[in-house]
Coordinates of C-alpha atoms in Angstrom, one line a residue:
Chain A
M990 CA -19.2 36.1 -226.6
I991 CA -18.9 34.5 -223.2
E992 CA -17.2 36.4 -220.4
V993 CA -16.6 34.9 -217.0
N994 CA -15.0 37.1 -214.4
H995 CA -13.9 35.9 -211.0
L996 CA -16.6 33.3 -210.7
V997 CA -17.0 31.7 -207.3
K998 CA -19.7 29.2 -206.4
S999 CA -19.9 27.8 -202.9
Y1000 CA -22.3 25.3 -201.5
G1001 CA -22.3 26.1 -197.8
K1002 CA -18.6 26.0 -196.8
Y1003 CA -17.6 23.9 -199.8
Q1004 CA -16.3 25.9 -202.7
A1005 CA -17.1 24.1 -205.9
V1006 CA -15.7 26.8 -208.2
K1007 CA -12.9 29.0 -206.9
D1008 CA -12.4 32.3 -208.7
I1009 CA -12.4 31.3 -212.3
S1010 CA -12.0 33.9 -215.1
F1011 CA -12.0 33.2 -218.9
R1012 CA -13.4 34.5 -222.2
V1013 CA -14.7 32.5 -225.1
E1014 CA -14.5 34.4 -228.4
E1015 CA -17.1 34.1 -231.1
G1016 CA -16.8 30.9 -233.1
E1017 CA -14.5 29.2 -230.5
V1018 CA -15.0 25.7 -229.3
L1019 CA -13.8 25.4 -225.7
G1020 CA -13.5 22.1 -224.0
F1021 CA -13.7 21.8 -220.2
L1022 CA -11.7 18.9 -219.0
G1023 CA -11.5 17.7 -215.5
P1024 CA -12.1 14.8 -213.2
N1025 CA -15.4 14.3 -211.5
G1026 CA -16.2 17.1 -209.1
A1027 CA -13.8 19.5 -210.7
G1028 CA -16.6 22.1 -211.1
K1029 CA -17.3 21.6 -214.8
S1030 CA -21.1 21.2 -214.4
T1031 CA -21.3 23.8 -211.7
T1032 CA -19.6 26.4 -214.0
M1033 CA -21.9 25.5 -216.8
N1034 CA -24.9 25.8 -214.6
V1035 CA -23.8 29.2 -213.6
I1036 CA -23.1 30.3 -217.1
T1037 CA -26.6 29.3 -218.2
G1038 CA -28.3 30.9 -215.3
Y1039 CA -29.6 27.7 -213.7
L1040 CA -27.5 28.5 -210.6
S1041 CA -26.4 31.8 -209.3
A1042 CA -22.8 32.6 -208.6
T1043 CA -21.7 33.3 -205.1
S1044 CA -19.7 36.1 -206.5
G1045 CA -18.3 37.1 -209.8
E1046 CA -20.2 37.8 -213.1
V1047 CA -21.1 36.0 -216.3
K1048 CA -21.8 37.9 -219.5
I1049 CA -23.3 36.3 -222.6
A1050 CA -23.1 38.4 -225.7
G1051 CA -22.7 41.4 -223.4
Y1052 CA -25.7 40.7 -221.3
D1053 CA -25.2 39.9 -217.6
I1054 CA -26.9 36.6 -216.9
L1055 CA -28.3 37.9 -213.6
Q1056 CA -29.2 41.4 -214.5
H1057 CA -30.7 40.7 -218.0
P1058 CA -31.5 37.0 -217.8
T1059 CA -34.1 37.0 -220.6
E1060 CA -31.8 38.6 -223.1
A1061 CA -28.8 36.5 -222.1
K1062 CA -30.7 33.3 -222.1
K1063 CA -32.0 33.9 -225.7
H1064 CA -28.4 33.4 -226.8
I1065 CA -27.9 30.1 -225.0
G1066 CA -28.7 26.5 -225.9
Y1067 CA -28.0 24.2 -223.0
L1068 CA -27.6 20.5 -222.8
P1069 CA -27.2 19.6 -219.1
E1070 CA -25.6 16.4 -217.9
I1071 CA -28.9 14.6 -217.7
P1072 CA -31.0 15.6 -220.8
P1073 CA -34.0 17.5 -219.5
V1074 CA -36.6 15.6 -221.5
Y1075 CA -40.1 14.7 -220.5
G1076 CA -40.7 10.9 -220.8
D1077 CA -44.4 11.4 -221.4
M1078 CA -44.1 13.5 -224.6
T1079 CA -43.2 12.5 -228.1
V1080 CA -40.0 13.9 -229.5
R1081 CA -41.9 16.3 -231.8
E1082 CA -44.2 17.4 -229.0
Y1083 CA -41.2 18.0 -226.8
L1084 CA -39.4 20.0 -229.3
Q1085 CA -42.5 22.1 -230.0
F1086 CA -42.8 22.7 -226.3
V1087 CA -39.1 23.9 -226.1
S1088 CA -39.6 26.2 -229.1
E1089 CA -42.6 27.8 -227.4
L1090 CA -40.5 28.2 -224.3
K1091 CA -37.8 29.9 -226.3
G1092 CA -40.4 32.1 -228.0
V1093 CA -39.8 30.8 -231.5
K1094 CA -42.3 32.3 -234.0
K1095 CA -45.1 29.9 -234.9
S1096 CA -44.4 30.4 -238.6
E1097 CA -40.8 29.4 -238.3
Q1098 CA -41.3 26.6 -235.9
K1099 CA -42.1 23.7 -238.2
A1100 CA -39.2 24.3 -240.6
M1101 CA -36.8 24.8 -237.8
L1102 CA -37.8 21.6 -236.0
E1103 CA -37.6 19.6 -239.2
D1104 CA -34.1 21.1 -239.9
I1105 CA -32.8 20.3 -236.4
M1106 CA -34.3 16.8 -236.3
D1107 CA -32.6 16.2 -239.7
K1108 CA -29.3 17.5 -238.4
I1109 CA -29.3 15.4 -235.3
K1110 CA -30.8 12.4 -237.2
I1111 CA -33.9 11.9 -235.0
S1112 CA -36.5 12.5 -237.7
H1113 CA -37.4 8.8 -237.7
V1114 CA -38.3 8.8 -234.0
A1115 CA -40.2 12.1 -234.0
G1116 CA -43.5 10.4 -233.2
K1117 CA -42.1 8.2 -230.4
M1118 CA -42.6 8.7 -226.7
I1119 CA -39.3 9.9 -225.2
R1120 CA -39.6 7.4 -222.4
N1121 CA -39.3 4.6 -224.9
L1122 CA -36.1 5.9 -226.4
S1123 CA -32.7 4.5 -225.7
K1124 CA -30.1 6.6 -223.7
G1125 CA -28.4 7.5 -226.9
Y1126 CA -31.5 8.9 -228.6
R1127 CA -32.5 10.7 -225.4
Q1128 CA -29.1 12.4 -225.5
R1129 CA -29.7 13.4 -229.1
V1130 CA -33.1 14.8 -228.2
G1131 CA -31.4 16.8 -225.5
L1132 CA -28.9 18.1 -228.0
A1133 CA -31.7 18.9 -230.5
Q1134 CA -33.5 20.8 -227.7
A1135 CA -30.3 22.9 -227.2
L1136 CA -30.4 23.9 -230.9
V1137 CA -34.0 25.0 -230.9
G1138 CA -34.2 28.7 -231.6
Y1139 CA -30.7 28.6 -233.2
P1140 CA -28.9 30.2 -230.3
D1141 CA -25.4 31.3 -231.1
V1142 CA -23.9 29.9 -227.9
L1143 CA -24.1 26.2 -227.0
I1144 CA -23.2 24.8 -223.6
L1145 CA -23.0 21.1 -223.8
D1146 CA -22.3 19.1 -220.6
E1147 CA -20.8 15.7 -221.5
P1148 CA -22.7 15.5 -224.8
T1149 CA -21.4 12.0 -225.7
V1150 CA -21.7 10.3 -222.3
G1151 CA -23.7 7.0 -222.5
L1152 CA -23.5 6.7 -226.2
D1153 CA -22.1 3.8 -228.2
P1154 CA -18.9 4.4 -230.2
K1155 CA -20.7 4.9 -233.5
Q1156 CA -23.1 7.4 -231.9
I1157 CA -20.1 9.2 -230.3
M1158 CA -18.5 9.6 -233.7
E1159 CA -21.8 10.9 -235.1
I1160 CA -22.4 13.4 -232.3
R1161 CA -18.8 14.5 -232.5
D1162 CA -19.3 15.2 -236.2
V1163 CA -22.4 17.2 -235.4
I1164 CA -20.6 19.2 -232.8
R1165 CA -17.7 19.9 -235.2
E1166 CA -20.2 21.0 -237.8
L1167 CA -21.9 23.2 -235.3
G1168 CA -18.6 24.6 -234.1
K1169 CA -18.2 26.4 -237.5
T1170 CA -21.2 28.6 -236.8
H1171 CA -21.6 28.5 -233.0
T1172 CA -19.6 29.4 -229.9
I1173 CA -19.5 26.2 -227.9
I1174 CA -18.4 25.2 -224.5
L1175 CA -18.4 21.5 -224.0
S1176 CA -17.3 19.4 -221.0
S1177 CA -16.0 15.9 -221.0
H1178 CA -13.6 13.6 -219.2
I1179 CA -12.9 11.9 -222.5
L1180 CA -9.7 13.5 -223.7
S1181 CA -9.7 12.3 -227.2
E1182 CA -13.0 13.9 -227.6
V1183 CA -11.9 17.3 -226.5
S1184 CA -8.8 17.2 -228.6
A1185 CA -10.9 16.1 -231.6
V1186 CA -13.5 18.8 -231.4
C1187 CA -12.1 21.8 -229.5
N1188 CA -9.9 24.7 -230.5
R1189 CA -9.0 25.3 -226.9
V1190 CA -8.9 23.1 -223.8
M1191 CA -9.3 24.3 -220.3
I1192 CA -8.4 21.8 -217.6
L1193 CA -10.2 22.3 -214.4
N1194 CA -9.4 20.7 -211.1
K1195 CA -10.9 21.2 -207.7
G1196 CA -12.7 24.3 -208.9
Q1197 CA -9.7 26.0 -210.5
I1198 CA -8.3 26.4 -214.0
V1199 CA -5.0 24.5 -214.1
A1200 CA -4.3 24.9 -217.7
S1201 CA -5.8 26.6 -220.8
D1202 CA -4.4 26.3 -224.3
T1203 CA -4.9 24.6 -227.6
P1204 CA -4.7 20.8 -227.4
E1205 CA -1.5 20.8 -229.5
R1206 CA 0.3 23.5 -227.5
L1207 CA -0.8 22.0 -224.2
S1208 CA 0.7 18.8 -225.3
S1209 CA 4.0 20.2 -226.6
R1210 CA 4.4 22.7 -223.7
L1211 CA 4.4 20.0 -221.1
S1212 CA 6.5 17.5 -223.0
E1213 CA 9.4 19.6 -224.4
N1214 CA 12.7 17.8 -224.9
R1215 CA 11.8 14.4 -223.5
Y1216 CA 13.3 11.8 -225.7
L1217 CA 12.8 8.1 -225.9
V1218 CA 16.0 6.4 -226.7
R1219 CA 16.6 2.8 -227.7
I1220 CA 20.2 1.5 -227.6
K1221 CA 21.5 -1.9 -228.4
G1222 CA 23.4 -3.3 -225.5
E1223 CA 23.3 -4.4 -222.0
E1224 CA 20.6 -2.5 -220.0
E1225 CA 22.6 -1.8 -216.9
A1226 CA 25.7 -0.6 -218.7
V1227 CA 23.7 1.7 -220.9
L1228 CA 21.8 3.1 -218.0
A1229 CA 25.0 3.7 -216.0
A1230 CA 26.6 5.6 -219.0
F1231 CA 23.6 7.8 -219.5
A1232 CA 23.1 8.5 -215.8
A1233 CA 26.7 9.6 -215.6
C1234 CA 26.3 12.2 -218.3
P1235 CA 25.8 15.8 -216.8
D1236 CA 23.7 17.0 -219.7
F1237 CA 20.6 15.0 -218.7
S1238 CA 18.5 16.0 -215.8
Q1239 CA 16.6 12.8 -215.8
V1240 CA 17.2 9.3 -217.1
Q1241 CA 14.6 6.8 -216.6
K1242 CA 14.6 3.1 -217.6
M1243 CA 11.5 2.1 -219.5
D1244 CA 10.1 -1.3 -220.3
Q1245 CA 12.2 -3.3 -222.7
V1246 CA 10.6 -3.5 -226.1
E1247 CA 13.2 -5.4 -228.2
P1248 CA 15.4 -8.1 -226.7
G1249 CA 19.0 -7.1 -226.3
T1250 CA 18.3 -3.4 -226.2
A1251 CA 17.8 -0.8 -223.5
E1252 CA 14.9 1.6 -223.5
L1253 CA 15.4 5.0 -221.8
L1254 CA 13.5 8.2 -221.3
V1255 CA 16.0 11.1 -221.3
V1256 CA 15.2 14.6 -220.3
G1257 CA 17.7 17.4 -221.1
K1258 CA 18.9 19.7 -218.4
D1259 CA 16.9 23.0 -218.3
G1260 CA 14.7 21.7 -221.1
M1261 CA 17.7 21.6 -223.4
D1262 CA 17.6 19.9 -226.8
V1263 CA 19.9 16.9 -226.1
R1264 CA 19.6 14.9 -229.3
E1265 CA 23.1 15.7 -230.2
Q1266 CA 24.4 14.8 -226.7
I1267 CA 22.6 11.5 -226.9
F1268 CA 24.3 10.7 -230.2
R1269 CA 27.7 11.8 -229.0
L1270 CA 27.4 9.8 -225.8
A1271 CA 26.4 6.7 -227.8
V1272 CA 29.3 7.1 -230.1
A1273 CA 31.7 7.7 -227.2
C1274 CA 30.6 4.6 -225.4
D1275 CA 30.4 2.6 -228.6
F1276 CA 26.6 2.0 -228.3
V1277 CA 24.4 1.5 -231.3
L1278 CA 21.6 4.0 -231.3
L1279 CA 18.5 2.3 -232.7
L1280 CA 15.9 4.9 -231.9
C1281 CA 15.8 8.5 -230.7
K1282 CA 12.4 10.2 -230.8
S1283 CA 10.8 13.1 -229.0
E1284 CA 8.3 11.8 -226.6
K1285 CA 5.1 13.8 -226.6
L1286 CA 2.9 13.6 -223.6
S1287 CA -0.6 12.5 -224.6
L1288 CA -3.5 14.6 -223.4
E1289 CA -4.1 11.8 -220.9
D1290 CA -0.7 12.2 -219.4
I1291 CA -1.1 16.0 -219.1
F1292 CA -4.5 15.6 -217.6
L1293 CA -3.2 13.2 -215.0
R1294 CA -0.1 15.3 -214.3
L1295 CA -2.2 18.4 -213.9
T1296 CA -5.0 17.0 -211.9
E1297 CA -3.2 14.7 -209.5
G1298 CA -2.0 16.2 -206.3
D1299 CA -3.2 19.7 -205.7
G1300 CA -2.9 20.7 -209.3
L1301 CA -1.4 24.2 -208.9
P1302 CA 1.2 25.0 -211.6
E1303 CA 4.0 25.8 -209.2
A1304 CA 3.1 22.8 -207.1
E1305 CA 3.0 20.7 -210.2
E1306 CA 6.6 21.7 -211.0
R1307 CA 7.8 20.9 -207.5
E1308 CA 6.1 17.6 -207.7
A1309 CA 7.8 16.9 -211.0
D1310 CA 11.1 17.7 -209.4
Q1311 CA 10.4 15.4 -206.5
S1312 CA 9.4 12.6 -208.8
A1313 CA 12.6 13.2 -210.8
Q1314 CA 14.6 12.9 -207.6
K1315 CA 12.8 9.8 -206.7
E1316 CA 13.5 8.4 -210.0
G1317 CA 17.1 9.3 -209.6
Q1318 CA 17.1 7.4 -206.3
T1319 CA 15.6 4.3 -207.9
H1320 CA 18.0 4.6 -210.6
E1321 CA 20.8 4.7 -208.1
S1322 CA 19.6 1.6 -206.5
H1323 CA 19.7 0.0 -209.9
L1324 CA 23.3 0.7 -209.9
Chain B
M665 CA -46.1 31.1 -219.5
K666 CA -48.3 30.0 -222.3
A667 CA -46.0 27.1 -223.3
I668 CA -46.0 25.9 -219.7
Y669 CA -49.7 26.2 -219.4
K670 CA -50.3 24.3 -222.6
R671 CA -47.9 21.5 -221.5
E672 CA -49.6 21.1 -218.2
M673 CA -53.0 21.0 -219.8
R674 CA -51.8 18.3 -222.1
M675 CA -50.3 16.4 -219.2
Y676 CA -53.6 16.5 -217.3
F677 CA -55.6 15.2 -220.3
H678 CA -53.0 12.8 -221.8
S679 CA -52.7 11.1 -218.4
M680 CA -55.7 10.1 -216.4
T681 CA -55.3 12.9 -213.9
G682 CA -57.6 15.4 -215.5
Y683 CA -60.3 12.9 -216.2
V684 CA -60.1 11.3 -212.8
F685 CA -60.2 14.7 -211.1
I686 CA -63.2 15.9 -213.1
G687 CA -65.0 12.5 -212.8
F688 CA -64.5 12.3 -209.1
F689 CA -65.5 15.8 -208.4
V690 CA -68.6 15.6 -210.6
L691 CA -69.5 12.2 -209.1
V692 CA -69.3 13.4 -205.5
T693 CA -71.2 16.6 -206.4
A694 CA -73.8 14.5 -208.1
L695 CA -74.2 12.2 -205.1
Y696 CA -74.7 15.1 -202.7
F697 CA -77.0 16.7 -205.3
S698 CA -79.2 13.6 -205.5
M699 CA -79.3 13.2 -201.7
M700 CA -79.7 16.8 -200.7
N701 CA -81.7 18.3 -203.5
I702 CA -83.5 15.6 -205.4
L703 CA -84.4 13.1 -202.7
M704 CA -85.1 15.8 -200.1
M705 CA -86.8 18.0 -202.7
S706 CA -84.8 21.1 -201.6
P707 CA -83.7 23.8 -204.0
Q708 CA -80.7 24.9 -201.9
F709 CA -77.8 23.9 -204.0
E710 CA -75.3 25.8 -201.9
Y711 CA -75.5 23.1 -199.2
V712 CA -74.2 20.6 -201.7
F713 CA -71.0 22.6 -202.1
S714 CA -70.4 22.9 -198.4
S715 CA -70.3 19.1 -198.3
V716 CA -68.2 18.7 -201.4
I717 CA -65.4 20.8 -199.9
M718 CA -64.1 17.7 -198.1
T719 CA -63.1 16.2 -201.5
F720 CA -60.3 18.8 -201.7
L721 CA -58.4 16.6 -199.2
L722 CA -57.8 14.2 -202.1
L723 CA -58.3 16.4 -205.1
A724 CA -55.9 19.2 -204.3
P725 CA -52.9 16.9 -203.9
M726 CA -54.0 15.1 -207.0
L727 CA -53.8 18.2 -209.2
T728 CA -50.7 19.9 -207.7
M729 CA -48.4 17.2 -206.3
R730 CA -46.4 16.7 -209.5
L731 CA -46.5 20.2 -210.8
L732 CA -43.0 21.3 -209.6
S733 CA -41.7 18.3 -207.7
E734 CA -41.5 16.2 -210.9
E735 CA -39.6 19.0 -212.6
T736 CA -36.9 18.9 -209.9
K737 CA -36.8 15.2 -209.8
Q738 CA -36.5 14.7 -213.6
K739 CA -34.1 17.6 -213.8
T740 CA -36.3 19.2 -216.4
D741 CA -36.2 22.4 -214.3
Q742 CA -32.8 22.8 -215.8
L743 CA -34.6 23.3 -219.1
L744 CA -37.3 25.6 -217.8
L745 CA -34.8 27.8 -215.8
T746 CA -32.3 28.2 -218.6
T747 CA -34.8 29.3 -221.3
P748 CA -36.0 32.9 -221.5
V749 CA -39.1 32.2 -219.4
S750 CA -39.4 33.9 -216.1
I751 CA -40.0 32.0 -212.9
V752 CA -43.2 33.9 -212.3
G753 CA -44.3 32.8 -215.8
I754 CA -43.5 29.1 -214.9
V755 CA -45.4 29.3 -211.6
L756 CA -48.4 31.2 -213.1
G757 CA -48.6 28.8 -216.1
K758 CA -48.7 25.8 -213.8
Y759 CA -51.2 27.3 -211.5
A760 CA -53.4 28.5 -214.3
A761 CA -53.5 24.9 -215.7
A762 CA -54.5 23.4 -212.4
M763 CA -57.2 26.1 -212.0
T764 CA -58.5 25.4 -215.5
V765 CA -59.0 21.8 -214.8
F766 CA -60.8 22.8 -211.6
L767 CA -62.9 25.3 -213.5
I768 CA -63.9 22.7 -216.1
A769 CA -65.1 20.4 -213.3
L770 CA -66.9 23.2 -211.7
G771 CA -68.5 24.2 -215.0
I772 CA -69.9 20.7 -215.4
T773 CA -71.6 20.8 -212.0
A774 CA -73.4 24.0 -213.1
L775 CA -75.7 21.5 -214.8
F776 CA -77.2 20.6 -211.4
P777 CA -78.7 24.0 -210.5
V778 CA -79.9 24.2 -214.1
I779 CA -81.8 20.9 -213.6
L780 CA -83.2 22.3 -210.4
S781 CA -84.4 25.5 -212.0
V782 CA -86.5 23.4 -214.4
Y783 CA -88.5 22.0 -211.6
G784 CA -88.7 25.0 -209.3
T785 CA -87.3 28.4 -208.4
I786 CA -83.8 28.6 -207.3
A787 CA -81.9 31.5 -205.7
V788 CA -79.7 32.3 -208.8
A789 CA -77.7 35.0 -207.2
Q790 CA -76.9 33.0 -204.1
I791 CA -75.9 30.0 -206.1
F792 CA -73.7 32.1 -208.4
C793 CA -72.2 33.7 -205.3
S794 CA -71.4 30.3 -203.8
Y795 CA -69.8 29.3 -207.1
I796 CA -67.5 32.3 -206.9
G797 CA -66.7 31.4 -203.2
F798 CA -66.0 27.8 -204.1
F799 CA -63.8 28.7 -207.0
L800 CA -61.7 31.0 -204.7
L801 CA -61.6 28.4 -202.0
G802 CA -60.3 25.8 -204.4
G803 CA -57.8 28.3 -205.7
V804 CA -56.4 28.7 -202.1
F805 CA -56.0 24.9 -201.8
L806 CA -54.3 24.6 -205.2
A807 CA -52.0 27.5 -204.5
V808 CA -50.9 25.9 -201.2
G809 CA -50.5 22.5 -203.0
L810 CA -48.4 24.1 -205.7
W811 CA -46.2 25.7 -203.0
I812 CA -45.7 22.4 -201.2
S813 CA -44.9 20.8 -204.6
S814 CA -42.1 23.3 -205.0
L815 CA -40.6 22.3 -201.6
T816 CA -39.8 18.7 -202.4
D817 CA -38.9 16.5 -205.3
N818 CA -40.8 13.6 -203.9
L819 CA -44.4 13.0 -205.2
I820 CA -45.6 11.2 -202.1
V821 CA -44.2 13.9 -199.8
A822 CA -45.9 16.6 -201.9
A823 CA -49.2 14.7 -201.8
V824 CA -49.2 14.0 -198.1
G825 CA -48.0 17.5 -197.3
T826 CA -50.8 19.0 -199.4
F827 CA -53.3 16.6 -197.7
V828 CA -52.1 17.7 -194.3
A829 CA -52.2 21.4 -195.3
V830 CA -55.7 21.2 -196.7
F831 CA -56.8 19.3 -193.6
L832 CA -55.3 21.9 -191.2
L833 CA -57.0 24.7 -193.2
L834 CA -60.3 22.9 -193.0
M835 CA -59.9 22.3 -189.3
T836 CA -58.8 25.8 -188.4
E837 CA -62.0 26.9 -186.8
S838 CA -62.1 23.7 -184.6
I839 CA -58.5 24.1 -183.6
V840 CA -58.9 27.8 -182.8
S841 CA -62.1 27.2 -180.7
S842 CA -60.2 24.8 -178.5
A843 CA -57.2 27.0 -178.1
S844 CA -56.9 28.8 -174.7
G845 CA -57.5 32.5 -174.7
S846 CA -55.5 33.1 -171.5
V847 CA -52.8 35.8 -171.5
A848 CA -50.1 33.2 -170.5
F849 CA -50.9 31.0 -173.5
S850 CA -50.9 34.0 -175.8
L851 CA -47.5 35.1 -174.4
L852 CA -46.1 31.6 -175.0
F853 CA -47.6 31.6 -178.4
A854 CA -46.0 35.0 -179.2
V855 CA -42.6 33.7 -178.1
V856 CA -42.9 30.6 -180.2
L857 CA -43.8 32.7 -183.2
A858 CA -40.8 35.0 -182.6
A859 CA -38.6 31.9 -182.3
L860 CA -40.0 30.5 -185.5
F861 CA -39.3 33.8 -187.3
A862 CA -35.8 33.8 -185.9
L863 CA -35.2 30.3 -187.2
Y864 CA -36.5 31.3 -190.6
F865 CA -34.2 34.4 -190.4
Y866 CA -31.2 32.2 -189.5
N867 CA -32.0 29.8 -192.3
N868 CA -31.9 32.6 -194.8
T869 CA -28.9 34.5 -193.5
K870 CA -26.8 31.8 -191.7
S871 CA -25.7 34.6 -189.3
K872 CA -25.9 33.7 -185.6
P873 CA -25.3 37.2 -184.2
Y874 CA -28.0 38.8 -186.4
T875 CA -30.4 36.0 -185.6
L876 CA -29.9 36.5 -181.9
V877 CA -30.3 40.3 -182.2
T878 CA -33.5 39.8 -184.2
F879 CA -34.9 37.3 -181.7
G880 CA -33.9 39.7 -178.8
V881 CA -35.7 42.6 -180.5
L882 CA -38.8 40.5 -181.0
L883 CA -38.8 39.4 -177.4
A884 CA -38.3 43.0 -176.3
V885 CA -41.3 44.1 -178.4
I886 CA -43.4 41.3 -176.9
V887 CA -42.4 42.4 -173.3
V888 CA -43.1 46.1 -174.1
L889 CA -46.4 45.3 -175.6
Y890 CA -47.3 43.2 -172.6
F891 CA -46.8 46.1 -170.3
V892 CA -48.2 48.8 -172.5
R893 CA -51.1 47.0 -174.1
P894 CA -51.9 43.9 -172.0
T895 CA -55.3 43.5 -173.6
W896 CA -53.6 42.9 -177.0
F897 CA -52.7 39.5 -175.7
D898 CA -56.2 38.4 -175.0
G899 CA -56.9 35.4 -177.3
L900 CA -53.9 36.3 -179.5
A901 CA -53.4 32.7 -180.6
G902 CA -57.0 32.4 -181.6
R903 CA -56.9 35.7 -183.6
F904 CA -53.7 34.5 -185.3
G905 CA -55.3 31.2 -186.1
M906 CA -58.4 32.9 -187.6
L907 CA -56.1 34.3 -190.3
F908 CA -56.2 30.9 -191.8
A909 CA -59.9 30.3 -191.4
V910 CA -60.8 29.9 -195.0
L911 CA -64.1 28.1 -194.3
T912 CA -65.4 31.1 -192.3
R913 CA -64.8 33.3 -195.3
Y914 CA -66.3 30.8 -197.7
S915 CA -69.5 30.6 -195.6
Y916 CA -70.2 34.3 -196.4
F917 CA -70.4 33.4 -200.1
A918 CA -72.5 30.3 -199.4
M919 CA -75.0 32.6 -197.6
G920 CA -75.1 34.7 -200.7
I921 CA -73.0 37.6 -199.4
L922 CA -70.5 38.8 -201.9
D923 CA -68.2 40.2 -199.3
V924 CA -65.4 42.2 -200.9
S925 CA -63.1 41.7 -197.9
A926 CA -63.5 38.0 -198.3
V927 CA -62.7 38.2 -202.0
V928 CA -59.6 40.3 -201.2
Y929 CA -58.7 37.8 -198.5
F930 CA -58.8 34.8 -200.9
V931 CA -57.0 36.6 -203.7
S932 CA -54.2 37.7 -201.3
F933 CA -54.0 34.2 -199.9
I934 CA -53.5 32.8 -203.3
G935 CA -51.1 35.6 -204.3
L936 CA -49.1 35.1 -201.2
F937 CA -48.6 31.4 -201.8
L938 CA -47.8 31.8 -205.5
Y939 CA -45.2 34.4 -204.3
F940 CA -43.8 31.9 -201.9
T941 CA -43.6 29.3 -204.7
V942 CA -41.7 31.7 -206.9
R943 CA -39.3 32.4 -204.0
V944 CA -38.7 28.7 -203.4
V945 CA -37.9 28.1 -207.0
E946 CA -35.7 31.2 -207.1
K947 CA -33.9 30.2 -203.9
K948 CA -32.8 26.9 -205.3
R949 CA -30.4 28.7 -207.6
W950 CA -28.7 30.2 -204.6
A951 CA -28.4 27.0 -202.7

């Protein structure tokens, strides 16, 4: 449905987007995740034809956005970061204007607008001037605008920003509902949102894709065989015993949760499953094992791990190694 | 284009702009009409128009300042440029709306010659002709205003810019007449023009070697021309300036001459500035 090939966008010397390629299949909900300035909005602006790419191509439903802009744009509904609404129009007038822009047939217009306002729950403010609406409602009007003409692709740039928690839930439900019938790209820096709504997450940093997968797999891929272990006993002694075991590549002391216990984060060598080794070690040293659970990285952790530093996957591994070494040193100093 | 046109028309008449424009225009015309036609008992309505032209200093910015600058400022251009409307459609829709408001005001003033015709004989053809000229002249100012509005996202800058542009256009004849016709001045003028073109070229290509080559070629052309056709440089600056002499062209219409070349001049002037506007909007995408 959406095809982006080797997209580069530079502003003068600064490259906002550096050679990005990806595809979004029909019915997929893709989440762009990234810190501010990662190139999310720029990418969206290029996909929707608001900006032109420095190089590379964008195809929407098979139409190149630069060569066949009219055809391509017919398939797109776009909610930019700042909803493009006119304060001096009422909600209904505005949506009528948008439907005329998008060339909706006069006969279908009324029913379509009623349906959309109903879906987004803005029917009761239809007669109000947009400048008198709160930020949340403006955002909704912006979303309604994207739906006008029932495009099959929706590009939503931070659709829930500035909304209160209840509104966020509502908009998320709307997006989830829309995701059943539309191809959606949405951007956000709220991670729970992305994992709640999207089938696939793409993490962008400094204009590059640093990871792209389903939220679950992304989370498990980066957190394989990390175990949180709680052992009854004196902290220093437990730590020393674990650190001495050759099966673990990393042993990290965590904050104590229960008094009289030691809390450790253990990582197996070469990503090995070390639950058994943990148990045997505990038995051998006569420790009481209170807890041993696989520690999943939350999307937040992944996000931070991927976007801190220079974010390249190889670099990211090196960094992890370095931090492991550093932890090893601190752990030695503990001894 | 139709949607844009409808929205702009609604904006003119939902806000005060349209009414103030029409009211002000009709009021000034009525004042001059009373003074020049009724009190002086003259049937020559075309003189009224020649005096009303000064109001464009205020009226042109009023109609055009927010047309495109506001879209950029409020980021609503993101909506316009991502819907299946062409940039040409956007620009033409907006221009057509401004011209419609102007035409409505002009239509109301048609009442004055009708009043005159009740009490005496008027030169119908001449007045009709000056109406066409006045409409085209206004069209030029509005096209320039629209272009300036596309250059900035600040209302005040757009308004002042349009004011200055209209002022310069109205002053062209005076400026040209005081410019020196000497060959030295013309040469200097030609070099400055070449430099400006090179700057524009650099701004578009960001390539220093190509800019220098272009500038060099232009200078060479000037030098060659100077030796081959020295007469060409007589009063060059003045001739160049007269390209912008809209009032001179308008005066033909006021005299009752429907000069085709003047019509073509005005229409191309308008077309050129609308084209510039489209280019400016288009160029923003490549920024």
